[in-house]
Short mmCIF file of C-alpha atoms and ligand atoms in Angstrom, two decimals:
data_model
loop_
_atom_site.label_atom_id
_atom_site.label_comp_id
_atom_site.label_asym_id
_atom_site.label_seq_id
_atom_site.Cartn_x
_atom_site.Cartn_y
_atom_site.Cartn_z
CA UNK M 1 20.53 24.18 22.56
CA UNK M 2 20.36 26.76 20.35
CA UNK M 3 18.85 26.37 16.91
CA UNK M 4 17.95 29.74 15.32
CA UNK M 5 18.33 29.95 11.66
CA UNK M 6 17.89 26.25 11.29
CA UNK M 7 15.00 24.30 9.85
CA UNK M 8 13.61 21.36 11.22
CA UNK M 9 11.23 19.02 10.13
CA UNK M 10 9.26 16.12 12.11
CA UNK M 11 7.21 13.47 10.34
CA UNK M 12 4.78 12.33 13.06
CA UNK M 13 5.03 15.62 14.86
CA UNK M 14 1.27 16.15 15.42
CA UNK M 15 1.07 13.82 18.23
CA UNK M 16 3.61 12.12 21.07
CA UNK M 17 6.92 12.08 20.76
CA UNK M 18 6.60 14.33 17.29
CA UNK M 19 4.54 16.99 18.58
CA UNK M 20 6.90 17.33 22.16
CA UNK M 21 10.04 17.54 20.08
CA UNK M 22 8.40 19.92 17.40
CA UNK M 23 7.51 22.31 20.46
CA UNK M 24 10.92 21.35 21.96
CA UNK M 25 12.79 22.29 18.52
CA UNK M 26 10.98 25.38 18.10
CA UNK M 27 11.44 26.74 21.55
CA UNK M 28 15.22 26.55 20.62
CA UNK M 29 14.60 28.86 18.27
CA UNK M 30 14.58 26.19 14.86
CA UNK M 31 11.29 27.12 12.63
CA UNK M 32 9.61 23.39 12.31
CA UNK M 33 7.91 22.19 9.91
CA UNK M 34 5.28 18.57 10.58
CA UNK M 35 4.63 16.48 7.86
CA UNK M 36 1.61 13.82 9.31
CA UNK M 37 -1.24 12.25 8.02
CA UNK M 38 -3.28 13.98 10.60
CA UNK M 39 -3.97 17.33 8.36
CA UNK M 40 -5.97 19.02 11.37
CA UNK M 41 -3.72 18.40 14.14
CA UNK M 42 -0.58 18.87 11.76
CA UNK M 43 -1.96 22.17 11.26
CA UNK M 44 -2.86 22.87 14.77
CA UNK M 45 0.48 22.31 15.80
CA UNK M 46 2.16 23.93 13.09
CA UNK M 47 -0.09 27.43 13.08
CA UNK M 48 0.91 27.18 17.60
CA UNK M 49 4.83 27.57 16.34
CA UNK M 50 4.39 29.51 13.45
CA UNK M 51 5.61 26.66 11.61
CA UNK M 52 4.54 25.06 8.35
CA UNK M 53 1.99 21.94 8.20
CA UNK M 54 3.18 19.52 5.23
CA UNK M 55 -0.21 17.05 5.72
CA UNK M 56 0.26 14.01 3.83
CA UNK M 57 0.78 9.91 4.15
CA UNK M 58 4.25 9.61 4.50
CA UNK M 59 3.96 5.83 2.51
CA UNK M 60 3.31 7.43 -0.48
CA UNK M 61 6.99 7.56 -2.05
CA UNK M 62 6.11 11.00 -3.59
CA UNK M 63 5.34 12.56 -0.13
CA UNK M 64 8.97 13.06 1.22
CA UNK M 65 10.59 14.66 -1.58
CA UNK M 66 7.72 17.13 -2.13
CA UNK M 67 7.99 17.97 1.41
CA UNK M 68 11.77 18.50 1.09
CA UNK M 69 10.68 20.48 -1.34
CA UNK M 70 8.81 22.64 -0.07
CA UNK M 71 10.88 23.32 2.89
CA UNK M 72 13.56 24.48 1.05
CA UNK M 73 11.27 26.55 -0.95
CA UNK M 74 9.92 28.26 2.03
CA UNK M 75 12.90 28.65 4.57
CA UNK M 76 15.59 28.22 2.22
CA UNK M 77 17.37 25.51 3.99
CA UNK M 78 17.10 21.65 6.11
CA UNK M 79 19.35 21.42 9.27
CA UNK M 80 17.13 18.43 10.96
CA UNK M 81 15.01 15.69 9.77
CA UNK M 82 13.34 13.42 12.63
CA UNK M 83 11.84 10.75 10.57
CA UNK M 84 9.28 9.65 13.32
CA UNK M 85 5.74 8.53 12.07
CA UNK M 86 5.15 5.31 12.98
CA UNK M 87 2.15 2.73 13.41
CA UNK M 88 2.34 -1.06 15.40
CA UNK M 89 0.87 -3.64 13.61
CA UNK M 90 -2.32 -4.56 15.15
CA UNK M 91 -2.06 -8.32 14.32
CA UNK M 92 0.17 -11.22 15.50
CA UNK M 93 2.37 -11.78 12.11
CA UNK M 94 3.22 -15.13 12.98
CA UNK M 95 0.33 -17.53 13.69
CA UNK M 96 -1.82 -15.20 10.57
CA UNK M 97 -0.75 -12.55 8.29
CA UNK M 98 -2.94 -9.92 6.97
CA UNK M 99 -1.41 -8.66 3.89
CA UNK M 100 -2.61 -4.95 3.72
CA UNK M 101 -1.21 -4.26 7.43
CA UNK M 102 1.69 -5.94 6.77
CA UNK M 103 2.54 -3.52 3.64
CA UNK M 104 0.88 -0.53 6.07
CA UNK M 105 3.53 -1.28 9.05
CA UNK M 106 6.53 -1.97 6.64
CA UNK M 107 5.04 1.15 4.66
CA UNK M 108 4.78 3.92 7.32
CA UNK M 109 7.63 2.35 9.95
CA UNK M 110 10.15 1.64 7.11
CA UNK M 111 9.46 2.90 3.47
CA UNK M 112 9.17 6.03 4.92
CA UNK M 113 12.57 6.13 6.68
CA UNK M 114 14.12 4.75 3.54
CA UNK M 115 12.05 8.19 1.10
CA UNK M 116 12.72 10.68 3.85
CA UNK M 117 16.63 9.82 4.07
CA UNK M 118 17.28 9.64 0.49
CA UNK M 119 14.79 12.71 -0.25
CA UNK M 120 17.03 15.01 2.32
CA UNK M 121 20.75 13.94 1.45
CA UNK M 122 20.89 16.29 -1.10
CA UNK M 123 19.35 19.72 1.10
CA UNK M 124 21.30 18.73 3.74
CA UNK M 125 24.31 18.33 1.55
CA UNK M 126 23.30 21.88 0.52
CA UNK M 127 22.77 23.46 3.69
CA UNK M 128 26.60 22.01 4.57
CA UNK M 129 25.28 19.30 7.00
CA UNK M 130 22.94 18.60 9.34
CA UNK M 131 21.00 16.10 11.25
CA UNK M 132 18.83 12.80 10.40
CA UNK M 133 17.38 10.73 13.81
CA UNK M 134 15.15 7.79 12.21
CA UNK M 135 12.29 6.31 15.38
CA UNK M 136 12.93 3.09 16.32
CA UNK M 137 12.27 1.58 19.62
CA UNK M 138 13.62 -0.76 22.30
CA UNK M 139 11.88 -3.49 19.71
CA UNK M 140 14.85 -2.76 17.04
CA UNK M 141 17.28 -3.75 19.58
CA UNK M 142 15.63 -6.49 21.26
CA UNK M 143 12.63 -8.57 20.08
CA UNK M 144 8.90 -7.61 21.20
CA UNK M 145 7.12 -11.04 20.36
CA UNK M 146 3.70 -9.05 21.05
CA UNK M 147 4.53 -7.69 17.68
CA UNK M 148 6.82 -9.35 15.75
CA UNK M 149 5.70 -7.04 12.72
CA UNK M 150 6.74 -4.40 14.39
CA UNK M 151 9.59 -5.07 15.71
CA UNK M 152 10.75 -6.23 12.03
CA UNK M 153 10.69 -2.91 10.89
CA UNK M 154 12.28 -1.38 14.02
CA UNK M 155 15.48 -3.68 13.84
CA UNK M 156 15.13 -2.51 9.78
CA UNK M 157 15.39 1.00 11.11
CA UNK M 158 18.31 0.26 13.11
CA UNK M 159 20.25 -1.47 10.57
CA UNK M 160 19.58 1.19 7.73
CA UNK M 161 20.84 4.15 10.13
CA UNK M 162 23.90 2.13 11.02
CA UNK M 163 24.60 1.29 7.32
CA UNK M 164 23.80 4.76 6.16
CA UNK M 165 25.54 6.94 9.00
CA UNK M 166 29.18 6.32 8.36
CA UNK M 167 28.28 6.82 4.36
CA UNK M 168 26.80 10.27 4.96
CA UNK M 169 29.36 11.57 7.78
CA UNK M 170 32.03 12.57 5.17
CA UNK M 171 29.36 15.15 3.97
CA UNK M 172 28.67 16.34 7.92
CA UNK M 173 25.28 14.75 7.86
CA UNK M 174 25.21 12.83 11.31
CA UNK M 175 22.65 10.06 10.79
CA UNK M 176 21.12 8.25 14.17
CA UNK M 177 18.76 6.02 15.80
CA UNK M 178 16.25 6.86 18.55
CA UNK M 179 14.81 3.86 20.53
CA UNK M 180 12.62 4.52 23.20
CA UNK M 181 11.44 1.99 25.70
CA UNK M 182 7.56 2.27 26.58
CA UNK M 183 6.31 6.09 26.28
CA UNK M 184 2.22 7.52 27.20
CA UNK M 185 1.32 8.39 24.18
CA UNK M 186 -1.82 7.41 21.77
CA UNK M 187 0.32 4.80 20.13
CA UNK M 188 -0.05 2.83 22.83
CA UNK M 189 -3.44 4.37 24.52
CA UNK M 190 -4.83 0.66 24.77
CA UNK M 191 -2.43 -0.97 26.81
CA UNK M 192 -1.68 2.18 29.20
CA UNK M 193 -3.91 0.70 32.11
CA UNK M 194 -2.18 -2.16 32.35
CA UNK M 195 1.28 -1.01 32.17
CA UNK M 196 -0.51 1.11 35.42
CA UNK M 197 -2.24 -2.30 36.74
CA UNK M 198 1.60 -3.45 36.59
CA UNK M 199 2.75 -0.74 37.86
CA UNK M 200 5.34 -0.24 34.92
CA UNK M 201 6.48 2.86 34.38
CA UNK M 202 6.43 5.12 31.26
CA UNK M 203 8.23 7.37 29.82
CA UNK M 204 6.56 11.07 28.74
CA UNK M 205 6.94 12.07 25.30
CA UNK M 206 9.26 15.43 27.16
CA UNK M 207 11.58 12.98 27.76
CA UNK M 208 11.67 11.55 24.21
CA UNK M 209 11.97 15.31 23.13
CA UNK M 210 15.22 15.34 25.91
CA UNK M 211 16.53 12.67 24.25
CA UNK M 212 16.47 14.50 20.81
CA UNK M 213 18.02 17.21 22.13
CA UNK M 214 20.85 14.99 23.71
CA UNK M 215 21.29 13.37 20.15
CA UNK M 216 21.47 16.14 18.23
CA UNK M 217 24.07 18.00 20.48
CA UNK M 218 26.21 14.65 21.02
CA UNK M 219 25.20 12.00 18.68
CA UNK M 220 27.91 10.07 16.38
CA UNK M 221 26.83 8.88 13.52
CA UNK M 222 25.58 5.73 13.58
CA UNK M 223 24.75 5.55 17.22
CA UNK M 224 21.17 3.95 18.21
CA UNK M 225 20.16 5.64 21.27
CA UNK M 226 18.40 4.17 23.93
CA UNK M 227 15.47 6.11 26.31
CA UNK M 228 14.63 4.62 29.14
CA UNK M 229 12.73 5.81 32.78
CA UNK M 230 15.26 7.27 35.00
CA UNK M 231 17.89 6.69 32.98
CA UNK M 232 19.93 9.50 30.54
CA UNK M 233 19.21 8.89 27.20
CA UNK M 234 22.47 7.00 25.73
CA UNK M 235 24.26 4.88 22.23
CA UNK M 236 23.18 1.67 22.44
CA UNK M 237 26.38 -0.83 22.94
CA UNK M 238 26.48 -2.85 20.22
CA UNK M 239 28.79 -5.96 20.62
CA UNK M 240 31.04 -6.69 17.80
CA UNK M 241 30.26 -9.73 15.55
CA UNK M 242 33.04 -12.56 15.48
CA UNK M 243 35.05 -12.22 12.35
CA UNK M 244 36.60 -15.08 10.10
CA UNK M 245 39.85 -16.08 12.40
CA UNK M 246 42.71 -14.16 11.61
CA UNK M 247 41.30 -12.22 9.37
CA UNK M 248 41.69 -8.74 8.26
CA UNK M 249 38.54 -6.17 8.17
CA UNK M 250 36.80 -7.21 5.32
CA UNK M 251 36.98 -4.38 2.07
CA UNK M 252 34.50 -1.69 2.00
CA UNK M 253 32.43 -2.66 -0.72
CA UNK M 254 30.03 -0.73 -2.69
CA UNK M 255 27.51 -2.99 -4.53
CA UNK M 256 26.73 -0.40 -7.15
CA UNK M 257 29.91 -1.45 -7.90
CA UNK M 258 29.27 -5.17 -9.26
N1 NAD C 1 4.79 5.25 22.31
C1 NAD C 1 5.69 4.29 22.48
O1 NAD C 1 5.65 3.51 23.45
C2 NAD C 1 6.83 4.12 21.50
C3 NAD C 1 7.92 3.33 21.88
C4 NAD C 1 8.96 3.15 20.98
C5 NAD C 1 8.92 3.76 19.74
N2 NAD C 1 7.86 4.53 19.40
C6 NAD C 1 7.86 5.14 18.08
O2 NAD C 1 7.80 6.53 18.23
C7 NAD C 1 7.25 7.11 17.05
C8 NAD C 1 6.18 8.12 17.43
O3 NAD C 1 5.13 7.41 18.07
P1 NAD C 1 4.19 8.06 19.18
O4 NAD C 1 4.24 7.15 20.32
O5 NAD C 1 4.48 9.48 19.34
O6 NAD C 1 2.77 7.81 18.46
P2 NAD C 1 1.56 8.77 18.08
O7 NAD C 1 0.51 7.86 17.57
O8 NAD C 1 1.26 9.70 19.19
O9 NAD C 1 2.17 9.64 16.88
C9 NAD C 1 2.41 9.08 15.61
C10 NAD C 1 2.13 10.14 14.57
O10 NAD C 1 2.46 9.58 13.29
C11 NAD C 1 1.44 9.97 12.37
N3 NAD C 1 1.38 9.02 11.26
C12 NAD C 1 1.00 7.72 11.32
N4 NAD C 1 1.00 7.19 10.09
C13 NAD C 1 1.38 8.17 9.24
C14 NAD C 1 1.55 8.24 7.84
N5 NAD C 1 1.31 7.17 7.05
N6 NAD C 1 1.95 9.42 7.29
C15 NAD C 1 2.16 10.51 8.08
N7 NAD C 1 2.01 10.50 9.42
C16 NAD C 1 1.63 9.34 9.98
C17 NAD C 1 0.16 9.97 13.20
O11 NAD C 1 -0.87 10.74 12.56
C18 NAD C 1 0.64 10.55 14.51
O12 NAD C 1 0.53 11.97 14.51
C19 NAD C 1 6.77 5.94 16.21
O13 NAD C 1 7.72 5.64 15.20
C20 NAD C 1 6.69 4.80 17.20
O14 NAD C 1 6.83 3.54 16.60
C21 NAD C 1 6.82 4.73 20.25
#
């Protein structure tokens, strides 16, 4: 893949899956920019790849639009936007409910999704296209009852990308999806021994990167791309819902509309 001249920036991309496809961007020749919370290692990262470091919480609604911002003001364009900070929930969500890390999860895994789309439509619109990929997770296509919080806001993920994709691929912005099954990284530095007592196997955040890669060179809007061990990256296959019987496709409806 070859990516000089564009710009690419990673929320999350001090650490896992973030950092690997910031170093795996840049090596293709894109300059990278990492938004995280982490202002050290978002700097660390970003100094590596002669890059820029964008620290700040990505929750805060104000945070993705300056960042968009500032991109453009720097390199003078945005090709790629991997919207990929993300948190689990830390707390079961059914049997209790702790209301601050409930608005954290739906806040970083969500909100942010939601502010970084809408805050790049317009550059990409004005550098004639490009690329969003939104982090999900094998928990927005399936449910993860060890955290039901989390996978709330990963199915959320999944059904704003398909709902926004086929709006945004008139304008050549190719919106998608990236769910990865179980990958060694911090997120999930707690559990790694027994995934190993189990025997389980992980993926490594090079092969998230990979699947980045793969998306970016043959990704159709709306796809939700699956990452699993020993398997190629690939869309997800949806099955249809039943429609009304013999019924036509219902109108496309635009609720700004009414
Ligand atoms: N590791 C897995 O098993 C796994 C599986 C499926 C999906 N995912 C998803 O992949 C994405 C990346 O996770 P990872 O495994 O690389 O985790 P990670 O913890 O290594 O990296 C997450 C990064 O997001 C940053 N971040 C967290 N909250 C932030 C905020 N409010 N503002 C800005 N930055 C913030 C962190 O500082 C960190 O650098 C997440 O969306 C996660 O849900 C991970």
């Amino acid at each position: 893949m070859d990516m000089s001249g564009k710009v690419a920036l990673v929320t999350g991309g001090a650490s896992g899956i973030g950092a690997a496809s910031v170093r795996r961007l840049a090596g293709a020749g894109a300059r990278v920019v990492v938004v995280d919370l982490d202002t050290d290692a978002a700097h660390a990262i970003a100094d590596e790849l002669a890059g820029l470091a964008l620290p700040g919480d990505v929750t805060d609604p104000a945070t993705m639009p300056a960042a968009v911002a500032a991109v453009e003001e720097q390199y003078g364009r945005l090709d790629v936007v991997f919207l990929n900070a993300g948190i689990t929930a830390g707390q079961s969500g059914i049997e209790d409910l702790d209301l601050d890390g409930y608005r954290r999860i739906m806040g970083v895994n969500l909100d942010h999704v939601v502010f970084g789309l809408t805050a790049a439509v317009p550059a990409l619109r004005r550098a004639g296209g490009g690329h969003i990929i939104a982090t999900s997770s094998l928990a927005g296509l399936t449910g993860m009852p060890g955290d039901a919080l989390y996978t709330a806001t990963k199915h959320a993920v999944v059904g704003y990308v398909r709902a926004a994709a086929p709006v945004l691929a008139g304008d050549g912005i190719v919106v998608n999806a990236l769910c990865p099954g179980f990958t060694d990284t911090p997120l999930i530095a707690a559990a790694a021994g027994a995934f190993h007592d189990a025997g389980f196997p992980l993926l490594g955040a090079d092969d998230l990167a990979d699947a980045v890669v793969a998306i970016l060179e043959r990704g159709q809007p709306g796809e939700c791309w699956f990452v699993q061990p020993g398997r190629e990256p690939a869309p997800y296959g949806f099955r249809g819902i039943p429609g009304p019987i013999g019924s036509p496709r219902p109108p496309d409806i635009s609720w700004e509309d009414h």
